[in-house]
């Protein structure tokens, strides 16, 4: 039998104020009656049974939850987690006949897809409801408990009770099911299960109305509570790293599905430069104070770990009123060319998130546009924009126009073909909290926003700064080296010339190289345009921006439709890893030396980051990442991270401020 999934790596969330609700029209002897109001029009009806939810968010439905229970506001209104993890570890990794599950079937299993509440942990993912008893309505009365039509496919009710052994029980209660006379008089406890997050608000907006209806002697009485499913929030990179992931390139996702996997057992390096990269990453994490945090993620040779999934979470008040967190991994919507099929449409490495990490308090989701499957030309040219490496989260900030206390999603897109899957970005927008912002990255060969942008903690008013590539500065530094007599140095230092694009190219020759000069011009215009958007939307000031040198080259690929694009020629400092401390992990730049013997890019980077109180740990990644293929990548591309959420304030409290 395969090993159980690795234990939940997180166990340790917005913006504009929102109100939903209003009056629920009810026909009562020709009179409209508001939600939560008795048939007689009184807001106090102790003689009537009443329905209660945890409107005040203290974990328990009581009489204090009566006011406003049929509405939802930033500062008041019941919440419920999406019950999409696998607390009992029941989800299979193979079909009964031993074949691989399709991507759809693999993603379809979670706690919300059955009618069983699997123990205390699963029960804690449900929202408590209380039917407070009232006067005996009489034997002719008929009472029901029902969900609104839009929510019926996404939610379900359970009747809570106690078994013969004293253990709590949860019995499925049908939508529109009848209540007994005893329940109406003595009261009863129920629980609401929500079985998904909001994906398309036009189909379901995440609000669930539960209505008690009593028909008694020609009169109808209705009482309603409203709950909101907790939104999926993506984590930002200033949160402390709990676990850092790198690809296990020697183990395929199918092997994991058949044999199980322990991500805590170090994998053997398989790719060129991998051993050196792993050692350097471990040293950098230790320097940052987060050593012994590495986990392996089997991809079978697809080293771009960040492109497989992005991490997030959902949060709601737990049974004791304390925040209860659900870790969520959102699989990349990257449809691979020449290999995708209707059964296996997505990048194979993304399956590992389900088979290794899905489990108690950890969910894995996927969302993509199915009709992209089979369009190999589109996938080859534009599919990379759907990789999760093309998504970042700006740390929490506030402007005069808006408040983003959980951060803001950023992604690369030109609004046309050079854009991620609209179903994926639509899901992120549907959460209603982190308002995804598109930044044009169509000038980049891979098109990922992390190729020129990152975020670091900073000694400034907002507590963080944007780390931005500066192509013009990179070229100026090379000119300074040449002017100081170092023009004969190789442009790329301490790397086998055969592993460089232009073996033997000197600093002096680089300054006149047409592709490097064109790359600088294109990249400078691209960065400036992106920074203009970010400055306006994030209200960045000069002290909120840390520039670091970069050197880009223009790409000339015969018969390739995308022309006028660039790639980082020297390793991109901005494409590093922020472990949540004052140390930033950056790729060794291999730039020329100045007169003092210092790498000019490293010296400039260290001086820039020192201005905001950040130190740099340099990690070797040339052969493993930077020099791979036509455009390569860096540290951020070949790692992923689970981040500690224990100090994150509940999003609803932040909203209410």
XYZ file of C-alpha atoms in Angstrom, residues 81-539:
459
model
C -14.467 26.569 5.784
C -14.676 24.714 2.501
C -14.465 21.064 3.542
C -12.136 20.032 0.746
C -9.292 18.323 2.590
C -8.983 14.583 3.266
C -9.001 14.138 7.045
C -9.361 10.357 6.984
C -6.889 9.824 4.145
C -9.487 7.986 2.083
C -8.714 9.470 -1.334
C -7.086 6.901 -3.623
C -4.008 7.457 -5.733
C -4.860 4.712 -8.235
C -8.048 3.423 -9.830
C -9.428 0.074 -8.560
C -7.971 -1.655 -11.630
C -4.505 -0.321 -10.834
C -4.497 2.271 -13.595
C -3.653 5.918 -13.047
C -6.578 8.106 -12.123
C -7.382 10.799 -14.644
C -6.583 14.350 -13.582
C -10.312 14.969 -13.097
C -10.837 11.919 -10.899
C -7.685 12.593 -8.900
C -8.903 16.086 -8.049
C -12.517 15.047 -7.426
C -11.951 13.313 -4.099
C -12.114 15.168 -0.776
C -14.138 15.206 2.438
C -16.985 17.103 0.826
C -17.642 14.419 -1.776
C -19.222 11.958 0.642
C -21.872 12.063 3.370
C -19.545 10.930 6.137
C -18.062 13.163 8.826
C -14.743 11.462 9.487
C -14.057 12.168 13.135
C -13.375 15.244 15.219
C -11.050 16.898 12.704
C -13.566 16.623 9.894
C -16.374 17.847 12.156
C -14.327 20.944 12.993
C -14.424 21.916 9.308
C -18.219 22.296 9.459
C -20.107 25.382 10.619
C -22.339 24.925 13.687
C -26.037 25.772 13.458
C -28.493 25.793 16.357
C -32.240 25.306 16.135
C -33.378 27.007 19.336
C -36.637 25.430 20.505
C -39.868 27.325 21.044
C -43.516 26.803 21.799
C -45.139 23.595 20.590
C -46.535 24.430 17.146
C -49.043 21.614 17.377
C -49.464 18.337 15.541
C -50.587 19.938 12.263
C -47.435 22.022 11.812
C -44.890 21.144 9.132
C -41.365 22.468 9.487
C -38.382 22.180 7.127
C -34.755 23.227 6.949
C -33.505 24.162 3.480
C -30.659 25.733 1.524
C -31.003 28.434 -1.094
C -31.158 27.068 -4.628
C -27.730 28.324 -5.731
C -26.012 26.720 -2.726
C -27.757 23.355 -2.815
C -25.095 21.874 -5.125
C -22.254 23.214 -3.013
C -23.392 22.578 0.546
C -25.167 20.095 2.784
C -26.610 19.781 6.268
C -25.939 17.313 9.062
C -27.941 16.675 12.223
C -25.627 16.531 15.206
C -26.235 14.023 17.957
C -24.603 11.674 20.422
C -24.112 7.969 19.843
C -24.499 5.129 22.355
C -20.806 5.398 23.169
C -21.097 9.098 23.927
C -19.271 10.078 20.761
C -20.697 12.843 18.562
C -22.622 11.764 15.483
C -23.421 13.566 12.234
C -26.395 12.277 10.274
C -26.969 13.680 6.767
C -30.044 15.907 6.762
C -31.680 16.332 3.351
C -32.195 19.752 1.836
C -35.804 20.627 2.629
C -35.965 17.814 5.154
C -38.734 17.858 7.737
C -38.092 18.637 11.389
C -39.793 16.724 14.162
C -42.134 18.260 16.704
C -39.622 17.356 19.381
C -36.818 19.206 17.582
C -38.979 22.317 17.250
C -39.772 22.324 20.965
C -36.537 21.098 22.520
C -34.140 22.415 19.902
C -31.502 20.603 17.870
C -27.955 21.063 16.650
C -27.010 20.984 12.993
C -23.858 21.544 10.968
C -23.346 23.060 7.531
C -20.781 21.570 5.180
C -19.568 23.581 2.173
C -17.983 21.421 -0.491
C -16.016 23.859 -2.636
C -14.599 27.339 -2.859
C -16.076 30.014 -5.092
C -14.909 29.428 -8.645
C -17.371 31.473 -10.722
C -19.534 33.966 -8.784
C -22.087 33.999 -11.595
C -22.808 30.383 -10.759
C -22.367 30.602 -6.986
C -21.134 33.560 -4.951
C -20.136 31.637 -1.828
C -23.004 32.832 0.365
C -25.258 30.153 1.825
C -28.733 30.898 3.163
C -30.197 28.296 5.503
C -33.916 28.785 6.090
C -36.241 27.393 8.732
C -39.816 27.292 7.409
C -42.836 26.443 9.578
C -46.313 26.076 8.074
C -48.845 26.041 10.884
C -52.607 26.419 10.605
C -52.503 28.511 7.438
C -49.603 30.704 8.506
C -46.008 30.538 7.311
C -43.043 31.523 9.448
C -39.505 31.757 8.111
C -36.213 32.358 9.846
C -32.928 32.590 7.964
C -29.197 32.663 8.637
C -26.527 33.591 6.103
C -23.002 32.190 5.991
C -20.067 32.885 3.694
C -17.538 30.291 2.627
C -14.028 31.364 3.558
C -12.114 32.650 0.522
C -8.954 31.059 -0.791
C -6.060 33.422 -0.080
C -2.598 33.037 -1.583
C 0.413 33.375 0.694
C 2.959 36.148 0.225
C 6.692 35.617 0.393
C 7.386 37.628 3.535
C 5.772 34.949 5.682
C 8.288 32.631 7.383
C 9.226 29.506 5.484
C 8.043 26.364 7.201
C 9.199 23.993 4.473
C 11.134 24.635 1.280
C 10.495 22.273 -1.623
C 12.809 21.222 -4.428
C 12.150 18.725 -7.196
C 13.027 15.077 -6.859
C 14.057 14.629 -10.469
C 14.579 10.876 -10.212
C 11.092 9.896 -9.074
C 8.111 10.257 -11.374
C 4.603 11.210 -10.259
C 3.386 7.791 -11.418
C 5.929 6.055 -9.191
C 4.577 8.026 -6.249
C 1.017 7.021 -7.099
C 1.982 3.345 -7.174
C 4.548 3.119 -4.403
C 3.983 6.042 -2.040
C 6.600 8.600 -1.070
C 8.300 10.216 1.904
C 9.222 13.800 0.975
C 11.401 14.083 4.065
C 13.924 11.564 2.755
C 16.532 13.447 0.693
C 16.519 12.508 -2.977
C 19.638 11.714 -4.953
C 20.643 14.516 -7.341
C 20.042 13.499 -10.960
C 20.441 16.601 -13.123
C 23.627 18.522 -13.978
C 24.445 21.039 -11.267
C 21.740 19.712 -8.956
C 24.037 18.586 -6.153
C 25.771 21.964 -6.021
C 22.425 23.759 -6.095
C 20.995 21.669 -3.271
C 24.054 22.213 -1.112
C 24.033 25.957 -1.738
C 20.315 26.215 -1.018
C 20.722 24.383 2.277
C 23.585 26.692 3.249
C 21.575 29.770 2.310
C 18.591 28.641 4.345
C 20.859 27.960 7.304
C 22.314 31.464 6.991
C 18.750 32.776 6.994
C 18.019 30.839 10.180
C 15.657 28.315 8.610
C 17.883 25.271 8.189
C 16.640 21.675 8.025
C 13.500 22.732 6.155
C 13.973 21.028 2.780
C 11.417 18.600 1.371
C 11.479 16.783 -1.949
C 8.711 17.039 -4.536
C 8.773 14.261 -7.167
C 8.482 15.512 -10.741
C 10.526 13.007 -12.719
C 12.921 15.618 -14.108
C 10.742 18.731 -14.275
C 12.877 20.851 -11.944
C 10.637 23.938 -12.114
C 8.981 23.315 -8.743
C 7.344 26.742 -8.501
C 5.480 26.085 -11.749
C 3.663 23.026 -10.358
C 1.410 24.744 -7.794
C 1.044 27.828 -5.615
C 0.244 27.794 -1.913
C -2.730 29.362 -0.196
C -5.081 28.932 2.718
C -8.619 29.416 3.964
C -9.517 30.480 7.492
C -12.679 30.599 9.588
C -13.502 30.590 13.309
C -13.149 27.112 14.803
C -15.346 25.474 17.424
C -13.492 27.319 20.196
C -13.567 30.653 18.384
C -9.886 30.433 17.515
C -8.978 30.628 13.822
C -9.043 27.301 12.038
C -6.821 27.129 8.979
C -7.023 24.981 5.901
C -3.915 24.797 3.737
C -4.696 24.862 0.014
C -2.371 24.024 -2.870
C -3.623 25.351 -6.204
C -2.303 23.297 -9.096
C -0.913 25.041 -12.164
C -3.299 25.352 -15.130
C -0.406 24.797 -17.536
C -1.563 22.545 -20.394
C 1.572 20.994 -21.830
C 2.085 20.804 -25.609
C 2.653 17.425 -27.224
C 1.519 15.250 -24.374
C -1.684 16.555 -22.904
C -4.882 14.584 -23.343
C -8.439 14.765 -22.083
C -7.520 12.340 -19.293
C -4.178 13.944 -18.438
C -4.414 17.560 -19.610
C -2.100 19.294 -17.142
C 1.585 19.267 -16.322
C 2.221 15.862 -14.785
C 4.301 17.172 -11.885
C 1.248 18.931 -10.492
C -0.322 15.568 -9.649
C 2.212 15.066 -6.870
C 0.529 17.782 -4.819
C -2.518 15.512 -4.555
C -0.726 12.251 -3.881
C 1.882 13.479 -1.406
C 0.387 16.475 0.393
C -3.410 16.171 0.250
C -4.599 14.983 3.652
C -5.821 16.261 6.996
C -6.191 20.070 6.864
C -4.483 20.226 3.459
C -6.492 20.501 0.249
C -5.402 20.520 -3.389
C -7.453 22.153 -6.162
C -7.202 22.610 -9.901
C -9.017 24.911 -12.340
C -8.350 25.213 -16.060
C -10.061 25.666 -19.416
C -10.660 22.227 -20.870
C -10.859 23.355 -24.510
C -7.186 24.342 -24.399
C -6.269 20.663 -24.335
C -4.987 19.558 -27.723
C -4.164 23.076 -28.922
C -0.436 22.405 -28.986
C 0.434 25.599 -30.856
C -1.237 27.766 -28.216
C 0.337 25.757 -25.391
C 3.807 25.982 -26.916
C 3.627 29.742 -27.461
C 1.553 30.918 -24.519
C 1.102 28.027 -22.086
C 3.941 29.143 -19.838
C 1.894 32.165 -18.754
C -0.383 29.719 -16.900
C 2.460 28.320 -14.803
C 2.199 29.274 -11.149
C 5.679 30.777 -11.366
C 3.899 33.621 -13.168
C 2.041 34.552 -9.975
C 3.299 36.566 -7.006
C 1.560 38.100 -4.010
C 2.462 41.621 -2.944
C 2.606 41.776 0.875
C -0.205 43.496 2.799
C -0.625 47.200 2.080
C -3.132 50.036 2.209
C -3.761 52.984 -0.083
C -6.240 55.834 -0.009
C -8.450 53.840 -2.378
C -8.222 50.284 -1.067
C -6.949 48.006 1.667
C -5.236 44.664 1.060
C -4.445 43.227 4.511
C -3.741 39.755 3.115
C -1.721 41.002 0.142
C -2.550 41.310 -3.540
C -2.151 38.769 -6.323
C 0.053 39.894 -9.220
C 0.536 38.025 -12.476
C 2.059 38.466 -15.910
C -0.326 39.151 -18.781
C -0.760 41.493 -21.731
C -4.519 41.027 -21.669
C -4.412 39.034 -24.891
C -2.761 35.766 -25.850
C 0.173 36.324 -23.486
C -1.967 35.592 -20.451
C -2.755 32.807 -17.984
C -5.781 30.571 -18.306
C -8.812 32.828 -17.667
C -10.504 30.121 -15.607
C -7.536 30.149 -13.220
C -7.341 33.926 -12.844
C -11.131 34.011 -12.650
C -11.037 31.692 -9.670
C -8.549 33.972 -7.907
C -10.666 37.047 -8.628
C -13.794 35.241 -7.425
C -12.401 35.102 -3.886
C -13.111 38.825 -3.602
C -10.112 39.617 -1.413
C -6.778 39.897 -3.251
C -8.016 41.570 -6.481
C -5.557 40.049 -9.003
C -3.561 42.673 -10.896
C -2.173 41.977 -14.377
C 1.254 43.332 -15.296
C 2.478 43.103 -18.892
C 5.249 40.496 -19.130
C 4.862 39.693 -22.832
C 8.370 41.107 -23.408
C 9.891 38.175 -21.497
C 10.680 34.897 -23.208
C 9.062 32.795 -20.494
C 6.706 35.597 -19.535
C 6.881 35.095 -15.775
C 6.572 38.037 -13.430
C 9.189 36.592 -11.068
C 11.917 37.142 -13.676
C 12.219 40.808 -12.688
C 10.214 41.274 -9.471
C 10.277 40.074 -5.891
C 9.537 41.415 -2.408
C 11.694 41.753 0.697
C 11.156 43.008 4.244
C 12.293 46.599 4.681
C 12.986 49.208 7.341
C 10.369 51.572 5.963
C 6.831 52.636 6.794
C 5.084 49.755 5.026
C 7.533 47.129 6.222
C 8.484 45.804 2.812
C 9.958 46.823 -0.528
C 9.662 45.717 -4.143
C 12.886 44.201 -5.456
C 13.086 45.208 -9.131
C 15.565 44.358 -11.889
C 17.357 47.371 -13.393
C 18.766 46.500 -16.855
C 20.304 49.949 -17.448
C 22.224 49.719 -14.185
C 23.586 46.327 -15.192
C 25.006 47.731 -18.417
C 26.432 50.751 -16.578
C 28.263 48.486 -14.136
C 29.868 46.620 -17.014
C 30.953 49.935 -18.524
C 32.549 50.904 -15.196
C 34.489 47.631 -15.157
C 35.774 48.308 -18.678
C 36.675 51.925 -17.854
C 38.674 50.679 -14.855
C 40.738 48.406 -17.088
C 38.733 45.203 -16.737
C 37.367 45.044 -20.269
C 39.326 41.895 -21.060
C 37.623 39.928 -18.296
C 35.132 37.277 -19.382
C 31.583 38.529 -19.071
C 30.587 35.330 -17.274
C 32.959 34.459 -14.449
C 33.725 30.984 -13.072
C 31.462 29.096 -15.465
C 32.560 26.609 -18.125
C 32.502 28.720 -21.325
C 30.682 25.910 -23.119
C 27.779 26.417 -20.701
C 27.416 30.072 -21.691
C 25.545 31.499 -24.697
C 28.625 33.302 -26.070
C 31.807 31.459 -25.063
C 34.766 33.787 -24.672
C 32.715 36.991 -24.692
C 34.567 39.715 -22.787
C 33.174 42.668 -20.885
C 34.326 45.076 -23.592
C 32.745 42.977 -26.341
C 29.542 42.584 -24.320
C 29.101 46.347 -24.220
C 28.900 46.329 -28.029
C 27.055 43.032 -28.420
C 23.855 43.701 -30.407
C 21.691 41.183 -28.550
C 22.774 42.402 -25.138
C 22.228 46.027 -26.080
C 18.850 45.238 -27.648
C 17.948 43.086 -24.653
C 18.755 45.935 -22.295
C 16.605 48.345 -24.288
C 13.635 45.961 -24.472
C 13.876 44.924 -20.831
C 14.290 48.485 -19.605
C 11.089 49.514 -21.384
C 9.275 46.445 -20.061
C 10.372 46.962 -16.461
C 9.567 50.680 -16.589
C 6.047 49.980 -17.870
C 5.466 47.318 -15.237
C 6.838 49.532 -12.485
C 4.517 52.358 -13.538
C 1.532 50.060 -12.994
C 2.866 48.768 -9.691
C 3.726 52.252 -8.437
C 0.198 53.459 -9.097
C -1.676 50.401 -7.866
C 0.503 49.659 -4.833
C 1.214 53.344 -4.071
